[in-house]
Amino acid sequence: MPDSAQTTPPTRPEPSDRSARSVRPGPSVPSPRHPTTPVDRAFLNLGRCRPDVRWDSGGVAYLSGPPPALADLRAYVGHRLGELPLLTSRVQGGRRSWWQPDADFAVDRHVHEVVADGPAGWDSALDTALDAPFAPGAYWGMWLVHGHAPDAYALCYRFHHACQDGSAAALTFRVLLGKGEPSARPVPGRSRRAGAPRRVGAAVGLAAKCAADTLAVQRHRPDTAFTPSGERRLWRGRVPAGTLRRIGTASGGSAHDVHLAALAGALSAWSARSGVPLPRVTAVLPVDARRPDEEQTWGNRCFGLPLKLPVRIAPAQPDGSRDGDASLRRLEQVMAATRKLRGETWRQAVQDLVRFMPGHLTEWYLRRVLSPRVTNVMATSMPLADKGSLGETRVTGTALLPLLVPGHLLGVGLSFFGDWAEVSFLADRALPLGELLPELWEQAVGELEESSAPG
């Protein structure tokens, strides 16, 4: 990313009258209109049917240094939006809708600030940014959160899920704040004509399996663990990214597998501490469906797959003998469930489903897979960048904000930034003992590290 003075705001605001007028994005070549995807239309319809639900995801970047003035931040974001044309687009049309440049776009309708009332007001200010509505007609928003300390602030970025998915949001992070290359995202190779029949069979098979997984639990009525308050809270934890990768490599899996196994262990411990029973925990796993040559795209390019988390692990075999450490058995069960997802065949099938599945079937499936009768946790992970900065201020930490729908227990995000794997738990503030979850996850990672160490 360029880091010249032209593209970064001063760390200490200078007198400016920019706040008195709308800030327009920097010059860019107008994009032709781009058709919405079935996933876009499904989320837009969900938003129209359930306007009371926040159909948004996002992330928070924590920075060390004096915060910029709001006017300067708006000017900076406006300058960089030429590299992110989706964010200056809007949906037009009816059933055959498309994304096209928004002639009335103004940065000051999208970039806002929340000022904390001193050091004790940090949590309240961040909560305000998490729950603030978008401006009418806007698909995204950014909140500058500061006032709790002279040399620290945060940027909270949220987007409607019809506008972006996690991979596109990670690109937004890298354009605005990131430096260095992100970790490689797993994508299928370029398609070959000779493999078309096999691809069709794989896509149909995956669609049938996904539909069967959602229908198999349609009679399940989830218990109400708590009475929601309607306000979200964010809790964070972190471990060295190398720790997750070493455990995954030693076990023949991935860092994401280790994260999911640790999540299962953390939820098991949390259930025992909080008194909230967890007879079944099924997570929605968003899977990136972009082609290898795609990164900047209009709309959503992900597909959600359900995965049962092994929260409840039998302590021993029927004959009374131990069957290895419980944490490792959780990891083995997760890897057995995700093994196909790591293969090119299924990733290509996911890509084909997102591109070619009819819109009404896509919306039916999304409604099913997000229903608390089918899943009750959103679990996502995303590589971000090696490092990040804004002017002279440095990004010191990150947190993903997963989609949190009514009836779900919580959303869990794992972001890889620099040398750290940072876990975030987003839940209703009424969730009992939710603040314990990051520590319990860190402890579960530690148990996996100890159990997987060579004897």
Short mmCIF file of C-alpha atoms in Angstrom, two decimals:
data_model
loop_
_atom_site.label_atom_id
_atom_site.label_comp_id
_atom_site.label_asym_id
_atom_site.label_seq_id
_atom_site.Cartn_x
_atom_site.Cartn_y
_atom_site.Cartn_z
CA MET A 1 0.00 0.00 0.00
CA PRO A 2 1.25 3.52 -0.64
CA ASP A 3 2.14 5.30 2.56
CA SER A 4 2.87 8.77 1.25
CA ALA A 5 1.54 11.86 2.97
CA GLN A 6 -0.99 12.26 0.18
CA THR A 7 -2.88 9.12 1.12
CA THR A 8 -2.81 9.23 4.91
CA PRO A 9 -4.47 11.67 7.27
CA PRO A 10 -2.35 13.62 9.73
CA THR A 11 -2.23 12.04 13.15
CA ARG A 12 -3.06 15.37 14.75
CA PRO A 13 -5.94 17.23 13.11
CA GLU A 14 -5.32 20.55 11.44
CA PRO A 15 -8.01 23.23 11.04
CA SER A 16 -10.33 22.17 8.26
CA ASP A 17 -13.80 22.94 6.99
CA ARG A 18 -14.21 19.54 5.34
CA SER A 19 -16.76 18.44 7.92
CA ALA A 20 -19.12 21.10 6.58
CA ARG A 21 -19.62 19.37 3.27
CA SER A 22 -19.95 15.85 1.85
CA VAL A 23 -16.64 14.21 1.04
CA ARG A 24 -16.58 12.54 -2.35
CA PRO A 25 -14.39 9.53 -3.13
CA GLY A 26 -11.26 9.94 -5.19
CA PRO A 27 -11.44 9.75 -8.97
CA SER A 28 -12.00 6.34 -10.50
CA VAL A 29 -13.24 4.94 -13.77
CA PRO A 30 -17.01 4.35 -13.52
CA SER A 31 -17.73 0.63 -13.34
CA PRO A 32 -20.29 -1.02 -15.59
CA ARG A 33 -23.24 -2.52 -13.81
CA HIS A 34 -22.70 -5.95 -12.26
CA PRO A 35 -25.53 -8.47 -11.75
CA THR A 36 -26.34 -9.36 -8.16
CA THR A 37 -25.72 -12.95 -7.16
CA PRO A 38 -28.37 -15.29 -5.75
CA VAL A 39 -26.65 -14.88 -2.36
CA ASP A 40 -26.95 -11.08 -2.61
CA ARG A 41 -30.63 -11.29 -3.43
CA ALA A 42 -31.24 -13.81 -0.66
CA PHE A 43 -29.74 -11.50 1.98
CA LEU A 44 -31.60 -8.49 0.59
CA ASN A 45 -34.87 -10.42 0.81
CA LEU A 46 -34.03 -11.58 4.33
CA GLY A 47 -33.48 -7.95 5.27
CA ARG A 48 -36.84 -6.92 3.83
CA CYS A 49 -38.66 -9.78 5.58
CA ARG A 50 -36.86 -9.29 8.91
CA PRO A 51 -35.99 -5.59 9.21
CA ASP A 52 -35.58 -6.09 12.97
CA VAL A 53 -32.49 -8.27 12.39
CA ARG A 54 -29.00 -6.87 11.82
CA TRP A 55 -27.83 -8.66 8.67
CA ASP A 56 -24.33 -7.28 9.03
CA SER A 57 -20.81 -8.50 9.68
CA GLY A 58 -17.54 -6.63 9.95
CA GLY A 59 -14.47 -6.12 12.05
CA VAL A 60 -12.66 -3.84 14.46
CA ALA A 61 -9.09 -2.59 14.11
CA TYR A 62 -7.40 -1.37 17.31
CA LEU A 63 -4.71 1.27 16.80
CA SER A 64 -2.02 2.79 18.99
CA GLY A 65 -1.50 6.52 18.59
CA PRO A 66 -3.54 9.73 18.56
CA PRO A 67 -6.78 9.40 16.57
CA PRO A 68 -7.35 11.41 13.39
CA ALA A 69 -10.03 14.07 13.18
CA LEU A 70 -13.28 12.81 11.73
CA ALA A 71 -12.99 15.18 8.76
CA ASP A 72 -9.50 13.90 7.98
CA LEU A 73 -10.60 10.27 8.27
CA ARG A 74 -13.47 10.94 5.87
CA ALA A 75 -11.09 12.57 3.40
CA TYR A 76 -8.71 9.61 3.62
CA VAL A 77 -11.44 6.99 3.19
CA GLY A 78 -12.91 8.95 0.28
CA HIS A 79 -9.51 9.01 -1.40
CA ARG A 80 -9.03 5.24 -1.07
CA LEU A 81 -12.53 4.25 -2.18
CA GLY A 82 -11.41 4.54 -5.79
CA GLU A 83 -9.79 1.14 -5.18
CA LEU A 84 -13.04 -0.29 -3.74
CA PRO A 85 -15.74 0.55 -6.30
CA LEU A 86 -18.24 -1.84 -4.71
CA LEU A 87 -18.47 0.42 -1.67
CA THR A 88 -19.63 3.33 -3.82
CA SER A 89 -22.26 1.21 -5.61
CA ARG A 90 -25.91 0.49 -4.94
CA VAL A 91 -28.44 -2.12 -6.00
CA GLN A 92 -30.89 -1.20 -8.76
CA GLY A 93 -33.68 -3.10 -10.48
CA GLY A 94 -36.22 -5.69 -9.40
CA ARG A 95 -35.92 -9.42 -9.90
CA ARG A 96 -33.01 -8.87 -12.31
CA SER A 97 -31.14 -6.48 -10.05
CA TRP A 98 -27.59 -5.24 -10.42
CA TRP A 99 -24.88 -3.21 -8.70
CA GLN A 100 -24.10 0.15 -10.28
CA PRO A 101 -22.23 3.33 -9.22
CA ASP A 102 -24.20 5.47 -6.78
CA ALA A 103 -24.34 9.00 -8.17
CA ASP A 104 -25.42 10.35 -4.76
CA PHE A 105 -22.69 8.62 -2.74
CA ALA A 106 -21.18 10.72 0.08
CA VAL A 107 -18.55 9.53 2.51
CA ASP A 108 -19.97 11.48 5.45
CA ARG A 109 -23.09 9.28 5.36
CA HIS A 110 -20.86 6.25 5.90
CA VAL A 111 -17.99 7.36 8.18
CA HIS A 112 -18.95 8.44 11.72
CA GLU A 113 -17.41 8.79 15.17
CA VAL A 114 -18.26 7.77 18.72
CA VAL A 115 -16.48 9.64 21.52
CA ALA A 116 -16.05 7.78 24.80
CA ASP A 117 -16.76 9.59 28.03
CA GLY A 118 -13.26 9.11 29.42
CA PRO A 119 -11.47 5.82 30.24
CA ALA A 120 -14.57 4.29 31.83
CA GLY A 121 -16.63 4.94 28.71
CA TRP A 122 -14.68 2.72 26.29
CA ASP A 123 -16.98 -0.31 26.44
CA SER A 124 -20.07 1.81 26.02
CA ALA A 125 -18.59 3.68 23.04
CA LEU A 126 -17.58 0.45 21.29
CA ASP A 127 -21.02 -1.04 21.97
CA THR A 128 -22.56 2.03 20.31
CA ALA A 129 -20.46 1.41 17.20
CA LEU A 130 -21.44 -2.26 17.18
CA ASP A 131 -25.17 -1.51 17.33
CA ALA A 132 -25.51 1.77 15.42
CA PRO A 133 -27.81 1.56 12.37
CA PHE A 134 -26.56 2.28 8.88
CA ALA A 135 -27.64 5.52 7.24
CA PRO A 136 -30.80 5.07 5.09
CA GLY A 137 -29.86 3.34 1.85
CA ALA A 138 -26.28 2.58 2.99
CA TYR A 139 -24.82 -0.93 2.87
CA TRP A 140 -21.86 -0.23 5.14
CA GLY A 141 -20.55 2.08 7.83
CA MET A 142 -17.31 2.92 9.65
CA TRP A 143 -17.10 4.33 13.17
CA LEU A 144 -14.06 6.08 14.66
CA VAL A 145 -14.15 5.19 18.38
CA HIS A 146 -11.94 7.27 20.66
CA GLY A 147 -11.88 9.46 23.75
CA HIS A 148 -10.92 6.84 26.33
CA ALA A 149 -7.16 7.48 26.00
CA PRO A 150 -5.00 10.05 24.19
CA ASP A 151 -2.95 7.46 22.31
CA ALA A 152 -5.41 4.70 21.38
CA TYR A 153 -8.51 4.38 19.23
CA ALA A 154 -10.44 1.88 17.13
CA LEU A 155 -12.07 1.72 13.73
CA CYS A 156 -15.24 -0.37 13.58
CA TYR A 157 -16.25 -1.38 10.05
CA ARG A 158 -19.59 -3.08 9.40
CA PHE A 159 -21.29 -4.10 6.16
CA HIS A 160 -24.57 -5.62 5.05
CA HIS A 161 -24.02 -9.23 4.03
CA ALA A 162 -25.57 -8.59 0.62
CA CYS A 163 -22.77 -6.10 -0.03
CA GLN A 164 -19.73 -8.11 1.01
CA ASP A 165 -18.49 -11.26 2.64
CA GLY A 166 -15.46 -11.86 4.81
CA SER A 167 -12.92 -12.15 2.00
CA ALA A 168 -14.04 -8.89 0.41
CA ALA A 169 -14.01 -7.20 3.81
CA ALA A 170 -10.44 -8.41 4.32
CA LEU A 171 -9.53 -6.69 1.05
CA THR A 172 -11.16 -3.52 2.38
CA PHE A 173 -8.96 -3.79 5.48
CA ARG A 174 -5.82 -4.18 3.37
CA VAL A 175 -6.68 -1.22 1.14
CA LEU A 176 -7.43 1.10 4.06
CA LEU A 177 -5.03 -0.13 6.73
CA GLY A 178 -3.03 -3.18 5.75
CA LYS A 179 0.56 -3.76 4.78
CA GLY A 180 2.10 -6.97 3.57
CA GLU A 181 0.49 -9.92 1.83
CA PRO A 182 -2.31 -11.90 3.49
CA SER A 183 -2.10 -15.63 3.97
CA ALA A 184 -3.13 -17.54 0.87
CA ARG A 185 -6.85 -18.28 0.83
CA PRO A 186 -7.80 -21.81 -0.29
CA VAL A 187 -9.53 -21.63 -3.67
CA PRO A 188 -10.15 -24.28 -6.32
CA GLY A 189 -7.90 -24.34 -9.36
CA ARG A 190 -8.99 -23.02 -12.72
CA SER A 191 -11.83 -25.09 -14.15
CA ARG A 192 -11.26 -27.47 -17.06
CA ARG A 193 -13.87 -28.29 -19.67
CA ALA A 194 -13.10 -32.01 -19.43
CA GLY A 195 -14.09 -31.99 -15.78
CA ALA A 196 -17.55 -30.48 -16.30
CA PRO A 197 -19.59 -33.71 -15.75
CA ARG A 198 -17.68 -34.45 -12.57
CA ARG A 199 -18.19 -30.86 -11.36
CA VAL A 200 -21.94 -31.09 -12.00
CA GLY A 201 -22.11 -34.34 -10.06
CA ALA A 202 -20.11 -32.90 -7.17
CA ALA A 203 -22.24 -29.74 -7.01
CA VAL A 204 -25.50 -31.71 -7.08
CA GLY A 205 -24.17 -34.09 -4.45
CA LEU A 206 -23.09 -31.26 -2.18
CA ALA A 207 -26.45 -29.51 -2.62
CA ALA A 208 -28.30 -32.71 -1.72
CA LYS A 209 -26.12 -33.27 1.34
CA CYS A 210 -26.56 -29.69 2.56
CA ALA A 211 -30.34 -29.87 2.11
CA ALA A 212 -30.46 -33.20 3.92
CA ASP A 213 -28.39 -31.80 6.80
CA THR A 214 -30.87 -28.96 7.29
CA LEU A 215 -33.97 -31.14 6.95
CA ALA A 216 -32.70 -33.80 9.34
CA VAL A 217 -33.14 -31.47 12.32
CA GLN A 218 -36.25 -29.60 11.22
CA ARG A 219 -38.24 -30.91 14.20
CA HIS A 220 -35.63 -29.72 16.67
CA ARG A 221 -36.84 -26.84 18.84
CA PRO A 222 -33.90 -25.10 20.50
CA ASP A 223 -34.12 -24.28 24.18
CA THR A 224 -34.00 -20.62 25.14
CA ALA A 225 -30.75 -20.23 27.05
CA PHE A 226 -31.38 -16.59 27.99
CA THR A 227 -33.65 -13.66 27.23
CA PRO A 228 -31.92 -11.48 24.60
CA SER A 229 -31.43 -7.79 25.35
CA GLY A 230 -31.04 -6.79 21.70
CA GLU A 231 -27.58 -5.30 22.36
CA ARG A 232 -24.36 -6.95 21.24
CA ARG A 233 -21.09 -7.34 23.15
CA LEU A 234 -17.63 -8.23 21.90
CA TRP A 235 -15.04 -10.28 23.80
CA ARG A 236 -11.51 -11.01 22.52
CA GLY A 237 -8.64 -13.43 23.03
CA ARG A 238 -5.42 -14.25 21.18
CA VAL A 239 -2.68 -16.85 20.81
CA PRO A 240 0.40 -16.88 18.57
CA ALA A 241 -0.67 -17.89 15.06
CA GLY A 242 2.29 -20.27 14.91
CA THR A 243 0.79 -22.26 17.78
CA LEU A 244 -2.38 -23.08 15.83
CA ARG A 245 -0.37 -23.94 12.72
CA ARG A 246 2.04 -26.23 14.60
CA ILE A 247 -0.81 -28.14 16.23
CA GLY A 248 -2.61 -28.45 12.90
CA THR A 249 0.50 -29.64 11.06
CA ALA A 250 1.32 -32.19 13.75
CA SER A 251 -2.21 -33.60 13.52
CA GLY A 252 -2.56 -33.50 9.75
CA GLY A 253 -5.13 -30.71 9.80
CA SER A 254 -5.22 -26.94 9.55
CA ALA A 255 -5.08 -23.99 11.93
CA HIS A 256 -8.82 -23.54 11.36
CA ASP A 257 -9.43 -27.13 12.48
CA VAL A 258 -7.51 -26.41 15.67
CA HIS A 259 -9.58 -23.28 16.22
CA LEU A 260 -12.86 -25.22 15.86
CA ALA A 261 -11.67 -27.97 18.21
CA ALA A 262 -10.64 -25.34 20.77
CA LEU A 263 -14.02 -23.65 20.31
CA ALA A 264 -15.77 -26.92 21.08
CA GLY A 265 -13.65 -27.35 24.22
CA ALA A 266 -14.29 -23.75 25.29
CA LEU A 267 -18.04 -24.13 24.85
CA SER A 268 -17.99 -27.35 26.87
CA ALA A 269 -16.23 -25.61 29.75
CA TRP A 270 -18.47 -22.54 29.41
CA SER A 271 -21.59 -24.68 29.56
CA ALA A 272 -20.41 -26.25 32.82
CA ARG A 273 -19.56 -22.86 34.33
CA SER A 274 -22.66 -20.98 33.16
CA GLY A 275 -25.21 -23.72 33.67
CA VAL A 276 -26.46 -23.34 30.08
CA PRO A 277 -26.95 -26.86 28.63
CA LEU A 278 -25.55 -27.49 25.16
CA PRO A 279 -27.03 -30.77 23.92
CA ARG A 280 -26.23 -29.77 20.33
CA VAL A 281 -23.87 -27.17 18.85
CA THR A 282 -23.82 -26.85 15.07
CA ALA A 283 -21.81 -24.08 13.49
CA VAL A 284 -22.30 -22.34 10.14
CA LEU A 285 -18.98 -22.27 8.31
CA PRO A 286 -18.78 -19.61 5.56
CA VAL A 287 -16.77 -20.96 2.61
CA ASP A 288 -15.17 -18.60 0.08
CA ALA A 289 -16.45 -19.31 -3.45
CA ARG A 290 -14.27 -16.91 -5.44
CA ARG A 291 -12.33 -18.00 -8.47
CA PRO A 292 -8.51 -17.80 -8.27
CA ASP A 293 -8.49 -14.56 -10.28
CA GLU A 294 -11.16 -12.89 -8.12
CA GLU A 295 -10.71 -10.81 -5.02
CA GLN A 296 -12.60 -7.58 -5.57
CA THR A 297 -16.15 -8.63 -6.42
CA TRP A 298 -19.57 -7.05 -6.33
CA GLY A 299 -21.69 -8.65 -3.64
CA ASN A 300 -21.38 -11.83 -1.61
CA ARG A 301 -19.45 -14.88 -2.82
CA CYS A 302 -19.64 -17.25 0.13
CA PHE A 303 -21.68 -20.33 0.98
CA GLY A 304 -22.58 -21.55 4.47
CA LEU A 305 -22.05 -25.17 5.45
CA PRO A 306 -23.23 -26.69 8.76
CA LEU A 307 -20.69 -28.48 10.97
CA LYS A 308 -21.52 -30.22 14.23
CA LEU A 309 -19.00 -29.24 16.91
CA PRO A 310 -17.88 -32.04 19.25
CA VAL A 311 -18.74 -30.23 22.46
CA ARG A 312 -19.82 -33.37 24.28
CA ILE A 313 -17.04 -35.97 24.29
CA ALA A 314 -17.38 -39.30 26.05
CA PRO A 315 -14.59 -39.60 28.65
CA ALA A 316 -13.77 -43.20 27.82
CA GLN A 317 -14.53 -46.22 25.65
CA PRO A 318 -17.38 -48.59 26.65
CA ASP A 319 -14.87 -51.03 28.14
CA GLY A 320 -13.56 -48.29 30.41
CA SER A 321 -10.31 -47.70 28.55
CA ARG A 322 -9.21 -44.20 27.62
CA ASP A 323 -9.32 -43.26 23.95
CA GLY A 324 -6.76 -40.50 23.98
CA ASP A 325 -7.06 -36.99 25.32
CA ALA A 326 -10.50 -35.36 24.97
CA SER A 327 -9.02 -32.29 23.28
CA LEU A 328 -7.26 -34.41 20.64
CA ARG A 329 -10.41 -36.44 20.05
CA ARG A 330 -12.27 -33.21 19.43
CA LEU A 331 -9.63 -32.24 16.90
CA GLU A 332 -9.86 -35.65 15.20
CA GLN A 333 -13.63 -35.32 14.87
CA VAL A 334 -13.35 -31.81 13.45
CA MET A 335 -10.73 -32.89 10.91
CA ALA A 336 -12.86 -35.86 9.84
CA ALA A 337 -15.75 -33.46 9.18
CA THR A 338 -13.68 -30.83 7.34
CA ARG A 339 -11.46 -33.16 5.32
CA LYS A 340 -13.65 -32.94 2.21
CA LEU A 341 -13.85 -29.16 2.51
CA ARG A 342 -10.08 -28.96 2.26
CA GLY A 343 -10.17 -30.80 -1.05
CA GLU A 344 -10.41 -29.11 -4.43
CA THR A 345 -13.50 -31.09 -5.51
CA TRP A 346 -15.76 -29.74 -2.78
CA ARG A 347 -14.38 -26.22 -3.02
CA GLN A 348 -15.10 -26.24 -6.72
CA ALA A 349 -18.60 -27.57 -5.95
CA VAL A 350 -19.19 -24.69 -3.52
CA GLN A 351 -18.08 -22.21 -6.18
CA ASP A 352 -20.45 -23.76 -8.72
CA LEU A 353 -23.37 -23.69 -6.27
CA VAL A 354 -22.89 -19.99 -5.59
CA ARG A 355 -22.69 -19.19 -9.29
CA PHE A 356 -25.41 -21.43 -10.69
CA MET A 357 -27.91 -22.40 -8.00
CA PRO A 358 -31.34 -20.82 -8.72
CA GLY A 359 -32.14 -17.82 -6.56
CA HIS A 360 -35.21 -19.28 -4.86
CA LEU A 361 -33.26 -22.40 -3.84
CA THR A 362 -30.36 -20.28 -2.56
CA GLU A 363 -32.71 -18.23 -0.40
CA TRP A 364 -34.50 -21.34 0.88
CA TYR A 365 -31.17 -22.88 1.84
CA LEU A 366 -29.87 -19.75 3.57
CA ARG A 367 -33.05 -19.48 5.61
CA ARG A 368 -32.67 -23.10 6.62
CA VAL A 369 -28.96 -23.09 7.44
CA LEU A 370 -29.25 -19.89 9.50
CA SER A 371 -32.29 -21.14 11.40
CA PRO A 372 -31.59 -21.92 15.10
CA ARG A 373 -33.32 -25.23 14.48
CA VAL A 374 -30.36 -26.16 12.27
CA THR A 375 -27.39 -24.14 13.54
CA ASN A 376 -26.74 -22.05 16.65
CA VAL A 377 -23.21 -20.67 16.14
CA MET A 378 -21.59 -18.71 13.31
CA ALA A 379 -17.88 -19.58 13.05
CA THR A 380 -15.66 -17.80 10.53
CA SER A 381 -11.95 -17.18 10.08
CA MET A 382 -10.03 -14.82 7.83
CA PRO A 383 -6.36 -13.93 7.12
CA LEU A 384 -5.93 -10.16 7.13
CA ALA A 385 -2.39 -8.82 6.68
CA ASP A 386 1.12 -8.87 8.10
CA LYS A 387 0.73 -5.43 9.66
CA GLY A 388 -1.29 -2.26 9.36
CA SER A 389 -1.23 1.45 10.03
CA LEU A 390 -3.07 4.72 9.48
CA GLY A 391 -0.70 7.63 9.16
CA GLU A 392 1.68 7.42 12.09
CA THR A 393 -0.63 5.19 14.12
CA ARG A 394 -0.20 1.43 14.13
CA VAL A 395 -2.74 -1.40 14.14
CA THR A 396 -2.11 -3.44 17.28
CA GLY A 397 -5.03 -5.87 17.14
CA THR A 398 -8.09 -6.96 15.19
CA ALA A 399 -11.44 -8.59 15.83
CA LEU A 400 -13.95 -10.05 13.39
CA LEU A 401 -17.66 -9.34 13.83
CA PRO A 402 -19.50 -12.42 12.56
CA LEU A 403 -23.14 -12.43 11.54
CA LEU A 404 -25.33 -12.86 14.65
CA VAL A 405 -28.91 -13.87 13.93
CA PRO A 406 -31.77 -14.28 16.43
CA GLY A 407 -31.73 -17.63 18.16
CA HIS A 408 -28.02 -18.21 17.68
CA LEU A 409 -25.91 -18.55 20.77
CA LEU A 410 -23.05 -16.43 19.45
CA GLY A 411 -20.80 -15.65 16.52
CA VAL A 412 -17.10 -16.53 16.62
CA GLY A 413 -14.43 -15.02 14.39
CA LEU A 414 -10.75 -15.89 14.04
CA SER A 415 -8.54 -13.30 12.37
CA PHE A 416 -4.90 -13.83 11.45
CA PHE A 417 -3.01 -10.56 11.76
CA GLY A 418 0.75 -10.38 12.01
CA ASP A 419 2.02 -13.04 14.38
CA TRP A 420 -1.31 -13.44 16.15
CA ALA A 421 -4.45 -15.49 15.80
CA GLU A 422 -7.13 -13.35 17.41
CA VAL A 423 -10.46 -14.82 18.42
CA SER A 424 -13.58 -12.71 18.90
CA PHE A 425 -16.90 -13.70 20.43
CA LEU A 426 -19.91 -11.60 19.44
CA ALA A 427 -23.08 -12.28 21.43
CA ASP A 428 -26.04 -10.63 23.03
CA ARG A 429 -24.96 -8.92 26.23
CA ALA A 430 -27.43 -11.10 28.16
CA LEU A 431 -25.42 -14.25 27.40
CA PRO A 432 -24.40 -15.62 30.82
CA LEU A 433 -20.66 -15.42 31.52
CA GLY A 434 -19.86 -14.58 27.90
CA GLU A 435 -16.77 -12.72 29.06
CA LEU A 436 -15.19 -16.07 30.00
CA LEU A 437 -15.21 -17.45 26.47
CA PRO A 438 -11.90 -15.94 25.19
CA GLU A 439 -9.96 -17.24 28.19
CA LEU A 440 -11.58 -20.66 27.89
CA TRP A 441 -10.67 -20.77 24.19
CA GLU A 442 -7.06 -19.85 24.97
CA GLN A 443 -6.97 -22.60 27.60
CA ALA A 444 -8.38 -25.11 25.11
CA VAL A 445 -5.63 -24.19 22.63
CA GLY A 446 -3.09 -24.71 25.40
CA GLU A 447 -4.51 -28.18 26.12
CA LEU A 448 -4.26 -29.09 22.45
CA GLU A 449 -0.68 -27.84 22.31
CA GLU A 450 0.28 -29.90 25.34
CA SER A 451 -1.52 -33.02 24.12
CA SER A 452 -0.05 -32.82 20.60
CA ALA A 453 3.54 -32.25 21.75
CA PRO A 454 5.91 -35.15 20.94
CA GLY A 455 6.17 -37.54 23.83
#
